Each structure stands twice: as C-alpha cells, then as structure tokens.
Amino acid sequence: MKINGKIVLVAVATVSSQGAFGLNEKVRGDDLTNLPWSDLSTSLSSPELLLDTSPADYVAQCVPEFQKDMIDRHHLNLLEAPSGLCTNSLSSGFQDATPTQNVSWAEWWAEWGHLTSLPQDNLPAWLDPKNPLYNIPSKVLFPANAGDASAAVGFAKQHNVEISIKNSGHHYMGASTKKDTLHMNMNKYKRYATINGPSECKNTTIEEVFINQPCNLALARGRQATLRIGGGENFNMAYDAVKAFNEDPQTSAKYHLVGGGSGTVSPMGWTWQGGLAGMTGGRKYGLGVDQVLQVEMILPNGLHVRFGPTAWEDSDYLLYPKITKVSGECNENPNEEDESLWDWKVCPDVDFDDLWFAVRGGGGGTWGVVLSVHVQLHDYLPMEIVTTPVGAVALRLLRGEVVPQVFQVAAWEFMIDFLWNPTALGLSDDDSNKCGSTLMSDFFCYGESSGANLLTAWKDFIIAKNTTLLSLGVSSALIDDSIAGSPNTMFADFPDQLLATFQAPEGTQGPHDDKAIGNEKPEITPTPQISTFLLPKKCILENREYFLEFFALIGQTPVGLGSFYVAFGVDAEITNDQTTSVSDAYREAGVQFMHPLNYILPEFDFVYEDIMSMCYDTENKDNFPPIYGSNHAGATLLGPMKSNWTKSCPAEWTLEQRESDCISIQEAIYGTKLLGRLEGIKNTVDPTYMFDCYKCVGNNRVDAMESSEPTEGTSSASSMQVFFHLILVGALASIL
Ligand SMILES: Cc1cc2nc3c(=O)[nH]c(=O)nc-3n(C[C@H](O)[C@H](O)[C@H](O)COP(=O)(O)OP(=O)(O)OC[C@H]3O[C@@H](n4cnc5c(N)ncnc54)[C@H](O)[C@@H]3O)c2cc1C
C-alpha cells in the first residue's frame, strides 16, 4: 500500500524506524473542489492568480507542443501555457509516468519511449482528459509575492490541503505536479535577479545586521558578490542578470554564476537536489548547494523565514569554511508589498540548522515554498572549450575511422589522471578542477590557458609514450593529429556559448531566437530514461585497470548507451561547508555514469554486480549505500531488488511489486542512514505532509515501513565483459 497518488490512503499514525509519521488524510476530489476557495482568492494580490484547472487544460495547452516536430518545440512554450500545468516531458503529467492502466511501465515505454512526436490527430486514448491516471492539480495559484504564498500555505493549513510547486516542470520524476493539490506555479513570482542584478559586497559592514548575512558569508569564502534569485526565476534570467552586469560600462568587476546547463532549468529544484554544474565551473566551485548563502521560505507551519549561516570556522585546507551556526528570522507581515517594511523578528521554535541542512540537498518541493535564494558569485574567468583526447577518439570512431585500442586506452589513461590524479601529469588539483563538462568529449575550462594546459599535458603525455605506441602499430599521423588542437576561445562565458550553439540550428535563424537560451526540447518521455550511478573517484583510482577497460568500452558504444557527467572536483571536500544533505556518493564521485535503466537493458546489471560491490560498502544489509545522483534520476528509476542487491528491479513486475520489493529511489539516492535523518527532519518540519511531492523525501514512507524482506546482496563474477560483448556484436541494435 502506498499513499502518494492513486492508492488507498490510511489515516493512522504508523511507526517506522525513524519514528512516528504524522499521516494525515488530505482533502481530495470533490471535497477539495467544495472548499471555500473564494476565501483564498480574495486574500491574494489579485483574485485572477487562482485558477480552476483540469486534465482537459493539460490536453489543450500542453499536448500540442508534443505534436510539433522536435525542432519547433521549446520548453518556454510550455511555460507560457496559461494553466501553468505543463511539464517538460509529457509522461510527467501522469502518475508514475505511466498513462495506461494494466500495462507495465516498460511496455508503455517500449511503445512510446522512442517516438519523438504525437500524431497530429487521433490522439492516443490515454490522452483522454478522463484518464484517471492524470497527475494534474485542479487548482493552480500563481503567487506574485510573499503575501500570496503565505495566504496559500495558510489556506492549505486551515483546510488540510496538500501543496505542489513548480518552477520549470523539468523534474525527471515528475515531482513538480500532483493531483488533488493546490499547485503553486512560481512563474509569476517577483523577479529579484532580473530587476536588481548582482550585489557587490564591497560596502558591507561585517556583523552589521542579518541583511548583510549573505555578503558576510560570501566574503568569508573569498567571494565578492551575491545574487538574489526569486523562486520563479530560472537560470536564463540569472545568467542574463550577471551578463548584463558584466557588460555594463559602469561596472568595473565581472562575475561568474555556477548553474545548470539549460536556460529554463531553475535554481530551485536544481540547487536543492544537489546541482551539477559540469559546464559552469562546478569542479572548481562545488555543487549547486555549495553556492547558497541565504534562503527565504514559507514553511509548512506558515512562517515566513529567512535563514543562513552566521558562524563558521576557517581552515587552510577548505575553500569554503566549515559552518558552525545557522540563524534565521521570521517576518511578521509578509503581506506588506514594500520589503523594506517587512518586520523581521526572532522566530518561535524553528531549528534553522536542521532546515539549512535538509533544504540543501534534500530536494525541492518538500520543505516549504522557496521565495528567494541568495547565491555567491565568483570572479569572472575567461572560458576555453577543448575537445578532450577521448572526445577526439570518439569523433574518429563516428567517422568510421579505425583507432587502435592501445591508443584509445592511452587517451583514457590520460583522462583518469587529468581528472583524479593530476599530479601524475605535473598538474595541480586546481588545474584539473578548472575543467569539467556534462560529457567526457568537450570540456569547459575557466581561466587564462586553462584549456590550453589540458592540451599541453596531453601532448607531453602522448609524446612520452610515442615509442611504445609506434611499436604497437599506432601511426605517427594519429599521434601528431591528436596534439594539434587548440582551445576554442570564441565565447566570453557559458551563456554566450549556449546562445550560439542552441539558438540558431545549423547557422540559420532559429525558431526560438526570442526565447530562452538552452537546448530544451520537451519530449514524450524524458530522454534518456536514465540511471545516474555515481562512480567514486577513489574506487576508480584503486581499480584503475578495471575502469580503464570500462571507460574505453563505453567510449566505443553509441552515446545513448552511456555517458559520463563530469561535475565533481578532485577533492570536493574543499567546497563542502559540512552542512549539506547531499550524499557522500555525490561528494566523493568521480563521474556520474548515465545509462538506460537496467530494467530496460538488464545487461546493465554489471553496474550492481561488479561496480557496486567494488566501490560501495554492501556488507551491512541494513544500510543501503547512496549510489545515484538526484538531479537526473529517471522517472521510474529504483534501486536493485531488496532481496538481492546485485539484480535490477525486474521490468515485468507490477508497479506495486517494484516499489515494495526494490530499494526505493530515495534510499538509493541518500542511503539508508542519511535518508533516516532527512525523514526525521521532514516529520518535524512538515508533520502533516502538506508538501509531499512524488519521489521526494518521505513520499515512500508507507512502502518503506512494510518491507522486511531479508537481503542476500550476493555478488557474482564480473559481467561487464559479457555486456560489452553483447553490445559490440550488435545484439542491442534493435533498441538503438
Ligand atoms: C533540459 C534540462 C537540462 C538540465 N540540466 C541540468 C544540469 O545542467 N545540471 C543538473 O544538475 N541537472 C540538470 N537537469 C536536471 C534538473 O536539475 C532537475 O530536472 C531539476 O528538478 C530541475 O529543477 P526545476 O526547478 O527547474 O524544475 P521543477 O520541475 O519545476 O522543480 C523541481 C523540484 O523543485 C520543486 N520546486 C520548484 N520551485 C520551487 C520553489 N520555488 N520552492 C520550493 N520547491 C520548488 C518542485 O516542487 C520539484 O520538486 C536538467 C534537466 C533538464 C530537463
């Protein structure tokens, strides 16, 4: 039995290993419709901000975007839909991302996962607005200011209503939408980054008042500027604000924002899930959570709070000091439009240390409504884009050229050292951390000569191997060509590059040149339907031969069968202020291995059979280790079978069986221990589960309690070779 969504809700208090959950049956269906909604609408800054919505609106306003050719689609068209219901992937609009009953998700995916467009007419039956599986709210509120958000939470508290929240609707697991909730679509919320732009910290008096807290912390971290981003703003707006500041002839300094890889991704979900910034300096400056200085929220208890660290310990080793105290304040008049008149007081009974911890890593949509966040800005550094040695190999393979295996392995040897053991190449950790990406093929490097250094290091590395490689049949032309490249320095910064690459396809005026930067092409099912397995840096280095083979083999497969997200620094601890709730696996990762879900391609079980037991502690069967990254986790991704940690969750099982007999996605992201702590905080912050987003912390609470199956967790002999043999002989060709 589960309580999120469609299955029976039990209104009893139940005890888990983490304590009593305050289960509380929420108002749903007709009871929800019949609430005195006019009480809410009349307390808003404008009554028109509250809408009646239904699946019919979803069909009328969201579905047409998915009927267009891919080239003509843009996520911003979805965001502009007046109902505020659309999500980046059509399947997110349905419970469990499966719009058909009695068909397993895998079967549905097999039919629809590869289709790029819906038919122009005769839409499939599952799109009928009467389909009970729609996960679409019936009330949507577009809060415009803190007063509106506060009124919504107050109304929800009074009438026992559940709240869901959306910024972009990008969440792969569909956490931004839910049936029978009051949905808060933040897209009309007050703009801070857009209107005010960056704030420089030059004139801040340390220790003055709480308003200086973001700058105090930024300065302690050696940063000179901050940016306040509204709960409805996205990276397009935030990057634009920094860019406008940098290009303003009146300003002397220039800054850099660490953020997501697409314009419409928002700092809300992205940051609170961890935030991978492979292309914007994340290896050097840390994860999204590491950028946060202060948070402003409406909590489930209705309090309007702002909070952030007020004491820390410096160390010679850490780039960001260790936080020792978090403080906060409560505003007693959120309805006041003029923020300078907000009345900040000491708060009654809020544990800001816990909240700061839970919010920064524990996911969006589950701790309350974020109204704004202050993030740090870094000094601007010029950007150099380089094609890496393995990227150059991949291009050759794509062109059908033969690249000797020994040369491919050499390219991967270099990558392993460059990313995780740079001293072997005569480079510093910082030289390495300056470069990162979402793929291994092209790196975005920050700083004068940062990309050139990578290429020089490669030149030295491959020349040192010259004699051996020549004796093994590698041509001198291949070696010479591989060291001929130079960095691309055409773009001033990452947003410039995004604009140039994605707005005007094939050099023509793109259909979206008045739209946001970024490559957002909404899809029927999120692509790829991914697993986000984290490969720990230490494990890669300790098992170098295994991973050399692994990387080189993956490098030969079509891109859709696996890629590596490179957003983790050589020593990520230096950017860790020790008070975030991202898992150790995120902190200690070398790369995130993104590949199709194991139950679509069970051959990927080698990830559990070989790598999990090699890299994670799987001995204690009561303590599942964190293994996945949160940000890109696919809609139906689960951990392995509870009874056997080396086996993926079987595709042929029903949804209920998968959810009860496989490790939950929450446990696989956070690990048993950290999840327990987050669930404990959830029970304190939101005891009635006013915020209960899909696949978020606590959302699987009943399922988690019911399982008591023993685990075997036996590891078998390596299956990686078998898997790659299959791939390389083309056994999977029909799937590609
Ligand atoms: C095109 C694309 C590019 C991406 N690029 C990257 C990338 O470069 N790096 C990376 O790490 N990930 C990336 N992702 C994944 C991304 O981090 C997640 O999809 C993330 O959930 C997006 O957050 P959002 O706020 O934009 O989305 P939403 O779906 O709107 O929200 C995500 C979660 O945050 C909650 N939320 C939203 N706004 C608020 C608010 N104001 N207050 C409280 N909760 C809120 C929602 O309820 C939901 O639970 C990308 C995804 C896509 C589709």
Short mmCIF file of C-alpha atoms in Angstrom, two decimals, residues 63-516:
data_model
loop_
_atom_site.label_atom_id
_atom_site.label_comp_id
_atom_site.label_asym_id
_atom_site.label_seq_id
_atom_site.Cartn_x
_atom_site.Cartn_y
_atom_site.Cartn_z
CA VAL A 63 -0.14 18.32 -25.63
CA PRO A 64 0.11 20.44 -28.85
CA GLU A 65 3.77 21.17 -28.13
CA PHE A 66 4.44 17.43 -28.32
CA GLN A 67 2.68 17.21 -31.68
CA LYS A 68 5.20 19.57 -33.24
CA ASP A 69 8.39 18.43 -34.90
CA MET A 70 11.22 18.33 -32.39
CA ILE A 71 12.98 21.32 -33.98
CA ASP A 72 9.95 23.55 -33.40
CA ARG A 73 9.43 22.64 -29.76
CA HIS A 74 10.63 24.76 -26.89
CA HIS A 75 10.13 24.41 -23.19
CA LEU A 76 9.23 28.09 -22.91
CA ASN A 77 6.11 27.47 -24.99
CA LEU A 78 5.02 25.10 -22.25
CA LEU A 79 5.82 27.58 -19.50
CA GLU A 80 3.68 30.18 -21.26
CA ALA A 81 0.58 27.96 -21.12
CA PRO A 82 -1.96 29.93 -19.05
CA SER A 83 -2.96 26.94 -16.88
CA GLY A 84 0.59 26.55 -15.52
CA LEU A 85 0.19 22.77 -15.79
CA CYS A 86 2.76 21.74 -18.39
CA THR A 87 5.82 19.67 -17.64
CA ASN A 88 8.93 19.21 -19.75
CA SER A 89 8.09 15.61 -20.51
CA LEU A 90 4.55 14.61 -21.32
CA SER A 91 4.79 11.48 -19.19
CA SER A 92 5.37 13.60 -16.06
CA GLY A 93 1.72 14.64 -16.29
CA PHE A 94 0.71 11.11 -15.28
CA GLN A 95 1.04 9.23 -12.02
CA ASP A 96 4.18 7.14 -12.02
CA ALA A 97 4.92 8.43 -15.53
CA THR A 98 2.65 5.69 -16.93
CA PRO A 99 -0.58 6.86 -18.52
CA THR A 100 -2.07 3.43 -19.12
CA GLN A 101 -3.57 1.02 -16.66
CA ASN A 102 -2.73 -2.69 -16.72
CA VAL A 103 0.33 -2.11 -18.84
CA SER A 104 3.71 -2.12 -17.20
CA TRP A 105 5.76 0.99 -17.49
CA ALA A 106 8.32 -0.92 -19.50
CA GLU A 107 5.66 -1.97 -22.01
CA TRP A 108 4.41 1.59 -22.29
CA TRP A 109 7.92 2.86 -22.73
CA ALA A 110 8.63 0.27 -25.40
CA GLU A 111 5.69 1.68 -27.38
CA TRP A 112 6.20 5.39 -26.75
CA GLY A 113 9.70 5.92 -25.48
CA HIS A 114 11.25 6.14 -28.93
CA LEU A 115 8.56 8.22 -30.58
CA THR A 116 9.59 11.80 -30.99
CA SER A 117 6.12 13.20 -31.77
CA LEU A 118 2.47 12.57 -31.05
CA PRO A 119 0.18 12.17 -34.06
CA GLN A 120 -1.40 15.41 -35.35
CA ASP A 121 -4.87 13.95 -34.96
CA ASN A 122 -6.39 10.80 -33.47
CA LEU A 123 -4.50 11.26 -30.28
CA PRO A 124 -3.92 8.04 -28.33
CA ALA A 125 -6.70 7.02 -25.96
CA TRP A 126 -4.52 7.56 -22.91
CA LEU A 127 -4.60 11.30 -23.57
CA ASP A 128 -8.36 11.39 -23.00
CA PRO A 129 -8.90 14.01 -20.25
CA LYS A 130 -11.00 11.41 -18.39
CA ASN A 131 -7.95 9.18 -17.91
CA PRO A 132 -7.86 8.76 -14.10
CA LEU A 133 -4.08 8.49 -14.16
CA TYR A 134 -3.51 12.18 -14.85
CA ASN A 135 -1.42 13.69 -12.07
CA ILE A 136 -2.83 17.14 -12.68
CA PRO A 137 -3.95 19.55 -9.94
CA SER A 138 -7.40 21.10 -10.03
CA LYS A 139 -6.35 24.44 -8.53
CA VAL A 140 -3.37 26.44 -9.69
CA LEU A 141 -2.12 29.55 -7.95
CA PHE A 142 0.46 31.87 -9.50
CA PRO A 143 1.77 33.65 -6.39
CA ALA A 144 3.09 37.10 -7.24
CA ASN A 145 4.60 37.96 -3.88
CA ALA A 146 5.26 36.67 -0.37
CA GLY A 147 1.74 37.61 0.75
CA ASP A 148 0.18 35.34 -1.90
CA ALA A 149 2.46 32.44 -0.99
CA SER A 150 1.76 32.94 2.68
CA ALA A 151 -2.00 33.05 2.07
CA ALA A 152 -1.81 29.80 0.11
CA VAL A 153 0.05 27.95 2.86
CA GLY A 154 -2.32 29.41 5.48
CA PHE A 155 -5.34 28.19 3.48
CA ALA A 156 -3.76 24.76 2.98
CA LYS A 157 -3.06 24.50 6.70
CA GLN A 158 -6.56 25.52 7.67
CA HIS A 159 -8.30 23.15 5.25
CA ASN A 160 -5.83 20.27 5.25
CA VAL A 161 -4.89 20.71 1.59
CA GLU A 162 -1.71 19.36 0.02
CA ILE A 163 0.55 21.73 -1.96
CA SER A 164 2.67 21.02 -5.03
CA ILE A 165 5.14 23.51 -6.56
CA LYS A 166 6.59 24.12 -9.98
CA ASN A 167 9.16 26.39 -11.50
CA SER A 168 10.12 24.81 -14.84
CA GLY A 169 8.48 21.40 -14.51
CA HIS A 170 11.80 19.84 -15.53
CA HIS A 171 11.96 17.33 -12.69
CA TYR A 172 12.51 13.98 -14.41
CA MET A 173 10.46 12.06 -11.83
CA GLY A 174 7.53 14.47 -12.07
CA ALA A 175 7.86 15.93 -8.56
CA SER A 176 6.53 19.29 -9.75
CA THR A 177 2.93 18.19 -10.33
CA LYS A 178 0.33 16.31 -8.31
CA LYS A 179 -3.36 15.54 -8.47
CA ASP A 180 -5.64 16.93 -5.76
CA THR A 181 -3.20 19.58 -4.62
CA LEU A 182 -3.18 23.33 -4.54
CA HIS A 183 -0.47 23.83 -7.12
CA MET A 184 1.84 26.81 -6.78
CA ASN A 185 3.29 27.71 -10.15
CA MET A 186 6.06 30.20 -9.33
CA ASN A 187 6.48 31.67 -12.79
CA LYS A 188 4.76 34.97 -11.98
CA TYR A 189 6.62 35.44 -8.72
CA LYS A 190 8.58 38.62 -8.08
CA ARG A 191 11.86 38.86 -10.04
CA TYR A 192 14.94 39.69 -7.99
CA ALA A 193 17.87 38.70 -10.21
CA THR A 194 16.24 40.25 -13.26
CA ILE A 195 15.44 43.55 -11.59
CA ASN A 196 18.28 44.06 -9.13
CA GLY A 197 21.13 42.08 -10.67
CA PRO A 198 24.24 41.17 -8.68
CA SER A 199 25.12 42.92 -5.41
CA GLU A 200 28.74 43.65 -4.70
CA CYS A 201 29.94 43.15 -1.14
CA LYS A 202 32.48 45.95 -1.06
CA ASN A 203 30.50 48.19 1.26
CA THR A 204 29.18 45.57 3.62
CA THR A 205 29.99 46.02 7.25
CA ILE A 206 30.64 42.58 8.68
CA GLU A 207 28.35 41.61 11.59
CA GLU A 208 26.05 44.58 10.99
CA VAL A 209 22.54 43.13 10.60
CA PHE A 210 21.04 39.94 9.18
CA ILE A 211 20.59 41.67 5.86
CA ASN A 212 24.35 41.55 5.44
CA GLN A 213 24.49 37.85 6.19
CA PRO A 214 24.80 36.72 2.53
CA CYS A 215 27.74 39.06 1.95
CA ASN A 216 29.36 38.17 5.24
CA LEU A 217 29.43 34.54 4.22
CA ALA A 218 30.44 35.32 0.64
CA LEU A 219 33.38 37.37 1.88
CA ALA A 220 34.40 34.61 4.28
CA ARG A 221 34.51 32.37 1.23
CA GLY A 222 36.63 34.87 -0.66
CA ARG A 223 33.73 35.85 -2.96
CA GLN A 224 32.94 39.49 -3.65
CA ALA A 225 29.34 39.47 -4.90
CA THR A 226 25.97 37.81 -4.46
CA LEU A 227 22.82 37.36 -6.50
CA ARG A 228 19.31 37.03 -5.08
CA ILE A 229 17.20 34.80 -7.30
CA GLY A 230 13.42 34.63 -6.99
CA GLY A 231 11.54 31.36 -6.51
CA GLY A 232 10.09 31.72 -10.03
CA GLU A 233 13.27 32.75 -11.84
CA ASN A 234 15.37 30.37 -13.88
CA PHE A 235 18.99 30.16 -14.98
CA ASN A 236 18.24 32.05 -18.15
CA MET A 237 17.21 35.02 -16.02
CA ALA A 238 20.04 34.59 -13.54
CA TYR A 239 22.73 34.24 -16.23
CA ASP A 240 21.26 37.24 -18.08
CA ALA A 241 21.42 39.34 -14.91
CA VAL A 242 25.11 38.55 -14.41
CA LYS A 243 25.86 39.06 -18.10
CA ALA A 244 24.16 42.47 -18.15
CA PHE A 245 26.19 43.49 -15.09
CA ASN A 246 29.44 42.27 -16.68
CA GLU A 247 28.73 44.13 -19.91
CA ASP A 248 27.68 47.38 -18.20
CA PRO A 249 30.39 50.02 -18.85
CA GLN A 250 29.62 51.49 -15.41
CA THR A 251 30.75 48.36 -13.57
CA SER A 252 34.41 47.57 -13.13
CA ALA A 253 34.28 43.97 -11.88
CA LYS A 254 32.91 40.94 -13.69
CA TYR A 255 31.35 37.86 -12.12
CA HIS A 256 30.51 34.26 -12.83
CA LEU A 257 27.49 32.24 -11.74
CA VAL A 258 27.67 28.50 -11.19
CA GLY A 259 24.49 26.95 -12.56
CA GLY A 260 22.66 24.42 -14.67
CA GLY A 261 23.27 23.57 -18.28
CA SER A 262 19.98 24.86 -19.70
CA GLY A 263 18.30 28.23 -19.51
CA THR A 264 14.93 27.09 -18.24
CA VAL A 265 16.30 24.83 -15.52
CA SER A 266 15.70 26.71 -12.31
CA PRO A 267 17.96 27.20 -9.31
CA MET A 268 15.07 25.87 -7.20
CA GLY A 269 14.86 22.14 -7.98
CA TRP A 270 18.40 22.08 -9.42
CA THR A 271 20.01 23.50 -6.30
CA TRP A 272 18.00 21.63 -3.69
CA GLN A 273 18.72 18.28 -5.38
CA GLY A 274 22.46 18.98 -5.31
CA GLY A 275 23.03 20.82 -8.59
CA LEU A 276 25.59 19.55 -11.09
CA ALA A 277 27.48 22.35 -12.79
CA GLY A 278 29.84 20.48 -15.11
CA MET A 279 29.86 23.26 -17.69
CA THR A 280 29.94 26.25 -15.34
CA GLY A 281 32.89 25.53 -13.09
CA GLY A 282 31.30 23.04 -10.70
CA ARG A 283 34.51 21.03 -10.34
CA LYS A 284 36.25 24.14 -9.07
CA TYR A 285 33.45 25.86 -7.15
CA GLY A 286 31.31 22.97 -5.95
CA LEU A 287 27.74 21.76 -6.35
CA GLY A 288 24.64 23.96 -6.53
CA VAL A 289 24.07 23.57 -2.79
CA ASP A 290 27.55 24.96 -2.17
CA GLN A 291 26.60 28.25 -3.85
CA VAL A 292 23.79 29.07 -1.38
CA LEU A 293 24.24 31.86 1.17
CA GLN A 294 20.71 32.52 2.43
CA VAL A 295 17.26 31.05 1.83
CA GLU A 296 13.84 32.72 2.13
CA MET A 297 10.84 30.40 2.51
CA ILE A 298 7.29 29.94 3.67
CA LEU A 299 7.38 26.87 5.91
CA PRO A 300 4.52 24.36 6.23
CA ASN A 301 3.64 25.93 9.59
CA GLY A 302 3.03 29.21 7.75
CA LEU A 303 6.10 31.08 8.98
CA HIS A 304 7.84 33.38 6.52
CA VAL A 305 11.53 32.85 7.28
CA ARG A 306 14.97 33.77 6.02
CA PHE A 307 17.99 31.90 7.25
CA GLY A 308 21.66 31.29 6.61
CA PRO A 309 24.98 30.65 8.36
CA THR A 310 26.15 33.23 10.88
CA ALA A 311 29.23 31.49 12.28
CA TRP A 312 31.96 29.40 10.67
CA GLU A 313 35.48 28.08 11.15
CA ASP A 314 38.18 28.89 8.66
CA SER A 315 40.78 26.33 7.72
CA ASP A 316 43.80 26.46 5.44
CA TYR A 317 42.53 23.40 3.63
CA LEU A 318 38.90 24.33 2.93
CA LEU A 319 37.96 26.77 0.20
CA TYR A 320 34.62 27.32 1.96
CA PRO A 321 34.77 27.49 5.77
CA LYS A 322 33.01 24.93 7.93
CA ILE A 323 29.63 26.26 9.07
CA THR A 324 29.13 26.14 12.83
CA LYS A 325 25.86 28.03 13.27
CA VAL A 326 22.81 28.82 11.18
CA SER A 327 20.43 31.57 12.23
CA GLY A 328 17.11 32.79 10.95
CA GLU A 329 14.37 35.33 11.35
CA CYS A 330 10.61 35.39 10.87
CA ASN A 331 8.74 38.13 9.07
CA GLU A 332 5.53 39.13 10.80
CA ASN A 333 3.97 40.99 7.89
CA PRO A 334 4.52 39.07 4.63
CA ASN A 335 1.53 40.87 3.10
CA GLU A 336 3.47 44.12 3.01
CA GLU A 337 4.45 44.78 -0.62
CA ASP A 338 7.34 47.06 0.33
CA GLU A 339 10.01 44.66 1.57
CA SER A 340 11.86 47.36 3.45
CA LEU A 341 8.87 47.36 5.80
CA TRP A 342 8.96 43.64 6.47
CA ASP A 343 9.07 43.08 10.20
CA TRP A 344 11.79 40.51 10.91
CA LYS A 345 11.76 39.10 14.43
CA VAL A 346 13.23 36.20 16.37
CA CYS A 347 11.39 33.02 15.35
CA PRO A 348 9.39 30.78 17.61
CA ASP A 349 10.88 27.31 17.74
CA VAL A 350 12.47 26.75 14.31
CA ASP A 351 15.60 24.62 14.09
CA PHE A 352 17.43 26.54 11.38
CA ASP A 353 20.46 24.23 11.49
CA ASP A 354 18.23 21.31 10.53
CA LEU A 355 16.34 23.30 7.93
CA TRP A 356 19.55 24.59 6.31
CA PHE A 357 20.82 21.01 6.20
CA ALA A 358 17.61 19.49 4.85
CA VAL A 359 16.93 22.08 2.18
CA ARG A 360 20.44 21.99 0.72
CA GLY A 361 20.36 18.54 -0.81
CA GLY A 362 17.06 17.11 0.43
CA GLY A 363 15.21 18.20 -2.73
CA GLY A 364 12.75 20.90 -3.77
CA GLY A 365 9.03 20.88 -3.12
CA THR A 366 9.20 19.12 0.23
CA TRP A 367 10.31 21.59 2.94
CA GLY A 368 8.10 24.53 2.03
CA VAL A 369 7.95 27.20 -0.67
CA VAL A 370 11.24 28.89 -1.54
CA LEU A 371 10.61 32.55 -2.29
CA SER A 372 14.19 33.52 -2.97
CA VAL A 373 17.76 32.37 -2.55
CA HIS A 374 20.97 34.36 -2.28
CA VAL A 375 23.88 32.69 -4.04
CA GLN A 376 27.55 33.61 -4.27
CA LEU A 377 29.15 34.89 -7.46
CA HIS A 378 32.72 34.11 -8.39
CA ASP A 379 35.21 36.40 -10.06
CA TYR A 380 34.86 36.18 -13.82
CA LEU A 381 37.38 33.97 -15.60
CA PRO A 382 37.62 33.61 -19.38
CA MET A 383 36.26 30.35 -20.79
CA GLU A 384 38.18 27.96 -23.02
CA ILE A 385 36.45 24.95 -24.58
CA VAL A 386 38.61 21.99 -25.52
CA THR A 387 37.93 18.71 -27.23
CA THR A 388 39.48 16.11 -24.94
CA PRO A 389 41.64 13.24 -26.24
CA VAL A 390 38.73 10.82 -25.73
CA GLY A 391 36.41 13.28 -27.49
CA ALA A 392 38.79 13.31 -30.46
CA VAL A 393 38.83 9.49 -30.47
CA ALA A 394 35.01 9.41 -30.38
CA LEU A 395 34.86 11.74 -33.40
CA ARG A 396 37.18 9.48 -35.34
CA LEU A 397 35.12 6.41 -34.47
CA LEU A 398 31.98 8.26 -35.51
CA ARG A 399 33.56 8.98 -38.88
CA GLY A 400 34.22 5.26 -39.25
CA GLU A 401 37.99 5.53 -38.77
CA VAL A 402 39.93 2.76 -37.08
CA VAL A 403 41.60 3.88 -33.86
CA PRO A 404 43.92 1.26 -32.38
CA GLN A 405 42.71 0.01 -29.00
CA VAL A 406 46.03 0.82 -27.41
CA PHE A 407 45.65 4.48 -28.39
CA GLN A 408 42.10 4.59 -27.02
CA VAL A 409 43.28 3.17 -23.73
CA ALA A 410 46.09 5.76 -23.62
CA ALA A 411 43.51 8.53 -24.08
CA TRP A 412 41.52 7.17 -21.14
CA GLU A 413 44.65 6.77 -19.03
CA PHE A 414 45.24 10.46 -19.57
CA MET A 415 41.64 11.33 -18.67
CA ILE A 416 41.81 9.35 -15.43
CA ASP A 417 44.96 11.18 -14.40
CA PHE A 418 43.77 14.57 -15.56
CA LEU A 419 40.50 14.27 -13.64
CA TRP A 420 41.52 12.49 -10.46
CA ASN A 421 45.30 12.20 -10.23
CA PRO A 422 46.59 15.38 -11.89
CA THR A 423 49.97 15.38 -10.14
CA ALA A 424 50.87 12.35 -12.28
CA LEU A 425 50.74 14.75 -15.22
CA GLY A 426 52.60 17.53 -13.43
CA LEU A 427 49.34 19.44 -12.87
CA SER A 428 47.75 20.75 -9.69
CA ASP A 429 44.27 19.90 -8.40
CA ASP A 430 43.22 23.39 -9.42
CA ASP A 431 44.49 22.89 -12.99
CA SER A 432 42.22 19.87 -13.15
CA ASN A 433 39.24 21.45 -11.39
CA LYS A 434 39.16 24.32 -13.85
CA CYS A 435 37.74 21.93 -16.47
CA GLY A 436 34.53 19.94 -16.47
CA SER A 437 31.51 19.06 -18.57
CA THR A 438 28.36 17.02 -18.93
CA LEU A 439 30.24 14.65 -21.25
CA MET A 440 33.84 13.46 -21.50
CA SER A 441 34.19 14.73 -25.07
CA ASP A 442 34.35 18.53 -24.67
CA PHE A 443 35.50 20.33 -21.54
CA PHE A 444 34.55 23.81 -20.42
CA CYS A 445 37.60 25.28 -18.71
CA TYR A 446 37.80 28.52 -16.75
CA GLY A 447 40.84 30.77 -16.54
CA GLU A 448 43.56 32.00 -18.88
CA SER A 449 45.22 28.97 -20.54
CA SER A 450 43.05 26.57 -18.53
CA GLY A 451 42.04 24.59 -21.63
CA ALA A 452 45.46 25.03 -23.23
CA ASN A 453 47.03 23.43 -20.14
CA LEU A 454 44.97 20.29 -20.68
CA LEU A 455 46.13 20.08 -24.28
CA THR A 456 49.77 20.67 -23.33
CA ALA A 457 49.56 17.99 -20.67
CA TRP A 458 48.17 15.59 -23.29
CA LYS A 459 50.98 16.48 -25.66
CA ASP A 460 53.61 15.70 -23.01
CA PHE A 461 51.79 12.52 -22.02
CA ILE A 462 51.43 11.08 -25.52
CA ILE A 463 54.91 12.09 -26.65
CA ALA A 464 56.32 10.24 -23.65
CA LYS A 465 54.51 7.15 -24.94
CA ASN A 466 55.48 7.74 -28.55
CA THR A 467 58.00 4.95 -28.97
CA THR A 468 55.78 2.34 -27.31
CA LEU A 469 52.71 3.37 -29.28
CA LEU A 470 54.60 3.34 -32.60
CA SER A 471 55.94 -0.12 -31.80
CA LEU A 472 52.37 -1.28 -31.17
CA GLY A 473 51.22 -0.08 -34.58
CA VAL A 474 49.84 3.37 -33.84
CA SER A 475 50.61 5.70 -36.72
CA SER A 476 52.70 8.82 -36.14
CA ALA A 477 49.99 10.77 -38.04
CA LEU A 478 47.41 9.82 -35.39
CA ILE A 479 49.74 10.90 -32.59
CA ASP A 480 50.62 14.17 -34.37
CA ASP A 481 46.98 14.95 -35.16
CA SER A 482 45.96 14.33 -31.57
CA ILE A 483 48.26 17.10 -30.32
CA ALA A 484 47.40 19.64 -32.99
CA GLY A 485 44.23 21.01 -31.37
CA SER A 486 43.85 24.35 -29.62
CA PRO A 487 41.13 25.68 -27.31
CA ASN A 488 38.04 27.42 -28.61
CA THR A 489 38.02 30.86 -27.01
CA MET A 490 35.20 32.39 -29.07
CA PHE A 491 32.77 32.65 -26.18
CA ALA A 492 33.10 35.09 -23.30
CA ASP A 493 31.17 32.84 -20.96
CA PHE A 494 28.88 29.83 -20.77
CA PRO A 495 25.62 31.68 -21.56
CA ASP A 496 27.24 33.08 -24.74
CA GLN A 497 28.11 29.58 -25.80
CA LEU A 498 24.61 28.31 -25.08
CA LEU A 499 23.13 31.10 -27.12
CA ALA A 500 25.36 30.43 -30.10
CA THR A 501 25.10 26.67 -30.05
CA PHE A 502 21.46 26.14 -29.44
CA GLN A 503 19.54 29.13 -30.70
CA ALA A 504 20.35 29.01 -34.35
CA PRO A 505 20.44 25.43 -35.55
CA GLU A 506 22.76 24.85 -38.46
CA GLY A 507 23.65 28.51 -38.75
CA THR A 508 20.13 29.60 -39.62
CA GLN A 509 17.93 31.90 -37.65
CA GLY A 510 16.47 29.52 -35.12
CA PRO A 511 12.75 29.33 -34.47
CA HIS A 512 13.38 30.28 -30.87
CA ASP A 513 15.59 33.31 -31.12
CA ASP A 514 13.22 35.30 -28.96
CA LYS A 515 13.22 32.55 -26.37
CA ALA A 516 15.42 31.40 -23.54
#
